[in-house]
Amino acid sequence: MIGEEPVIEEPGSTILIVDDEQIGRDVLKGLLIKQGYRLAFATSGQEALDKARELTPDLILLDVMMPDMDGFEVCRRIRSDPILAEAPVIMVTALDDRKSRLSGIEAGADSFISKPFDGMELQTQVRTITRLNRYRRLLTANRQLENKITQLSALYDILSSLNSTTDPDDLLESIIQKTKELLNVERVSIFLWDENKAGLYPDVVPVERDLASSKAKTDIPVASEVADRAFHEGVPMLVQDIDSDKSVSENCHCEECSLRSPTTSSYGSANGTTKQSLMEKELLIRSVLCVPLKGKQKIIGVIEAVNKREGRFTEDNQKLLEAMADNIALSIERANLYHDLRQAEALLRRQNADLRLSVSQKYRFENIIGNSEEITAVLKNAEQVALTDSTVLIYGETGTGKELLARAIHHISPRSQKNFVPINCGAIPKELLESELFGHERGSFTGAIRRRIGRFEQANEGTLFLDEIGDMPLNLQVRLLRVLQEGVIQRLGSNDDIEVDVRIIAATHEDLAGLIEKGEFREDLYYRLKVFQLELPPLRKRKSDIPLLINHFIAHYNEKLGKQITGLDDSALDILYNYGYPGNIRELQHIIESAMIRCKGDLITPHDLPDEFITPRLSSKETTFDSLNIPAPRNKEELNAARDEAQKQVELLFLKEILSTASGNVAEAARRTGMNRSWLSELISKHQLDLSQFRSVG
C-alpha cells in the first residue's frame, strides 16, 4: 500500500511525514532525503499517531487537510499523549489564512509551511527545529542524569546510614526523614507486621514535626488498603490519583482515604482515640507509592510514600524505593535483633549475677558439712589462704571434696567476681590436654579449624583448678612451671607470649613425692605448687561427721525425689557408721540416694541399702584362687572348659578387686595396676560390669 512506504535508514534525525496524497509525500521526500534525514511516512491521522508512538520522531510534518482526521485533531492528540507531547510539529497547509494559523497554534503546532513549498524555507525550518529538539532532548537527558546522580548520592547516604545506628526507633526515624526528602513527598510511613495483632502497625508515627511526636507509638492500625495489598501480595503498589482509582477508593475504609474528606472518624477504640487526635491535622491523600519490606525469610512490613510535592510518581521513583526497601528491611531486622540481643544480654547479666550469688552461697565454707576436729582444722587453714593469691596444693583421696574446697577458697577470695575454671588433668587424653590448657591457633594441628582460647586465658584474673595434677605429662609440667614463674603462656602454633593473671589451686590423691622419686613429676614444680598445702581427711578418719552428712543428703534428696524420709533406723545407721568408705563422701552420697529410692517408709532400713551392704563384700578368702568354684576336669574337653571358666572367674575377681579399691575410676585402676587403660576397658565390657556399683558420684 502507498501508506506503508519503508523508512529510509539514513543517519540523522527522524522525520515523520503525514499526508494522504502521494504527491505531497514525494515532494517532501525529495526536499529532505538528500539532507541526511531518516524519513517515515503515514497516510492518515490514526496511522500517524501509531507510527509516532513507535518511532518517537524528532519532527512531524503534518498535513492539515486529511479525510478521516484532520491535522489539527492529530496535533491535539499528540500534545495530550505523555509519550509524544514534546514532539515538534510543523503544520503543512494550502490554507494560508489567519484562522487556520490560529487553529494550528491552539492545537499545539510549532510552525507552519504553506503549499506550494519554498524548498529553502522548508529545509531551514526543518533544520532549525530538529536541532532545537535535539538540544532540548540533550538538556532533558542531562537534567535526568543530574537528578539520577542526586538520587543515587542520596540513596548511598541513606544506605550508609542504615548501619550507623542499632536503635530501632532512631533507625526508622532516620529512614523516614531521608526518604521523604529524597522522593520529595509530603509523608513517608513504615508499617511493620505485628504477629500478635495480625495487622500492619506504624512503628514510628509519620515524620511531620508539627504532627504527633515521631517517637510516639500507637496500637491503632493506620495502614491504608494500598499498604495492606502491597504487604499481602508482596508487590509494589502505585496509585497516581486515589480519588479516581475505584479499586482503592470504593473498598478502602482506612485512615488515609477518610482523611481525604474534611471529616474524621474514630477508630472505634476503647479510649475513643481519633485519627485527628493522632495526626493533629488532616492530610489530604492524592497519590500513594507503597513497596513491601522483604526480610531474609518473610515480608516484615511496607514503606509508604504519600503525595508527590511536584508532578507524579515515576517509574524511577518506584525503582528507587524498591532498591531501598530490601536494605531497609534487613537493617530493621538487624536493629531489632540487636535490640533483642541487648535485652537478652541484660537478662543474662542479671541471671549471671543471681547465679554467682547462688554459687558463692553454695560454696561458702559453712556449706562444707562437718564439725569434726579434722575438717575444722582444714577449713580454718583454707580461710586463711583464701584471702591471698598464693598457690594451694590440696591432698585428698577420691571423693573427699577437693574441688568443693577449691571453689570455697575462690568464692571468698579477692578473685571471687572472676571465673573459677576447673580441669581434670587425668580425664583428658594427654595429646589434647596441652590444647585445653593453653589454647591453640588455627591450623596448629589437624582438626584445628579455628583459634581456641585455653583454660588459662579463660581463668585470667580468676582461679584455675588443676585436679589430679599428678597425671599431668612431664612436657606440660615444664610449661606450667613457666606460667607460675613468669605469668605468660603461648598458644599451640604461636610464639607470641600472652600475659595471664591466674591463681593456681592444684589437687591430687597421689603421693607427689613418690612420683618425683620415680621421675614422673618435676621436683621444681612440686615446690612451686606446695606454697600452701591442705590435706582433706578421708571419711573413715572423720566418722563423727557421718551423721551430719547423712542428714544433709537426706534433706537434699527429699527435695529432689519428692519424699519425706526422716532418717535411718539404728541398724542402718550402725552399718553406715562402721563402713570404710573407699569412695569417701561421694560414695556416702550415692549410698543415701540409692537407699532413698528403695525406701517405702519414712525411715531407711538395712534392706534399703545397696546390695553390697546386704551381701557382704568379698572376704580375703573370696579374693583368692581358693574361692574358684570349678569341678575337677576328667578329660581334655573338660580341662579346656575348666581352663576357660577359671580364666573368666580370675578376670572377674581381678576386676572387682581393683575397681573396688579405685572406686570405679578406670583410669586410676589402670595406673595402680600398671595396665593399659584401653585393654582394661575392653575387659570390663567383656564381663559386662556396671561401674556404678563401684563408683560414687556427687
PDB file of N, CA and C in Angstrom, residues 33 128 148 157 184 251 312 362 397 425 454 462 506:
ATOM      1  N   ILE A  33      15.402  14.174   1.717  1.00  0.00           N
ATOM      2  CA  ILE A  33      16.194  12.944   1.804  1.00  0.00           C
ATOM      3  C   ILE A  33      17.678  13.190   1.594  1.00  0.00           C
ATOM      4  N   THR A 128      16.343  23.886  11.620  1.00  0.00           N
ATOM      5  CA  THR A 128      16.326  24.641  12.877  1.00  0.00           C
ATOM      6  C   THR A 128      15.556  23.899  13.967  1.00  0.00           C
ATOM      7  N   LYS A 148      19.312  11.736  38.583  1.00  0.00           N
ATOM      8  CA  LYS A 148      19.656  10.375  38.972  1.00  0.00           C
ATOM      9  C   LYS A 148      20.910  10.358  39.835  1.00  0.00           C
ATOM     10  N   ASP A 157      23.737   7.718  50.687  1.00  0.00           N
ATOM     11  CA  ASP A 157      23.758   8.266  52.046  1.00  0.00           C
ATOM     12  C   ASP A 157      22.784   7.513  52.948  1.00  0.00           C
ATOM     13  N   ASN A 184      10.801  13.679  47.663  1.00  0.00           N
ATOM     14  CA  ASN A 184      10.083  14.962  47.654  1.00  0.00           C
ATOM     15  C   ASN A 184       8.583  14.733  47.803  1.00  0.00           C
ATOM     16  N   ASN A 251     -13.364   0.505  48.054  1.00  0.00           N
ATOM     17  CA  ASN A 251     -13.264  -0.577  49.020  1.00  0.00           C
ATOM     18  C   ASN A 251     -12.523  -0.186  50.289  1.00  0.00           C
ATOM     19  N   ARG A 312       4.128  13.743  39.253  1.00  0.00           N
ATOM     20  CA  ARG A 312       3.569  12.450  39.602  1.00  0.00           C
ATOM     21  C   ARG A 312       4.692  11.505  40.017  1.00  0.00           C
ATOM     22  N   LYS A 362      26.528 -21.295  97.846  1.00  0.00           N
ATOM     23  CA  LYS A 362      26.631 -22.752  97.865  1.00  0.00           C
ATOM     24  C   LYS A 362      28.020 -23.212  98.272  1.00  0.00           C
ATOM     25  N   GLU A 397      41.969 -38.198  99.153  1.00  0.00           N
ATOM     26  CA  GLU A 397      41.534 -39.350  98.378  1.00  0.00           C
ATOM     27  C   GLU A 397      40.355 -38.967  97.482  1.00  0.00           C
ATOM     28  N   CYS A 425      43.114 -33.128  85.016  1.00  0.00           N
ATOM     29  CA  CYS A 425      44.255 -33.482  84.155  1.00  0.00           C
ATOM     30  C   CYS A 425      44.275 -34.963  83.809  1.00  0.00           C
ATOM     31  N   GLY A 454      42.364 -21.211  75.611  1.00  0.00           N
ATOM     32  CA  GLY A 454      42.582 -22.264  76.588  1.00  0.00           C
ATOM     33  C   GLY A 454      42.095 -21.893  77.978  1.00  0.00           C
ATOM     34  N   GLY A 462      41.119 -14.794  87.509  1.00  0.00           N
ATOM     35  CA  GLY A 462      40.348 -15.671  88.382  1.00  0.00           C
ATOM     36  C   GLY A 462      41.206 -16.804  88.901  1.00  0.00           C
ATOM     37  N   ALA A 506      45.870 -26.562  92.910  1.00  0.00           N
ATOM     38  CA  ALA A 506      46.067 -27.906  92.372  1.00  0.00           C
ATOM     39  C   ALA A 506      45.595 -28.926  93.397  1.00  0.00           C
TER      40      ALA A 506
END
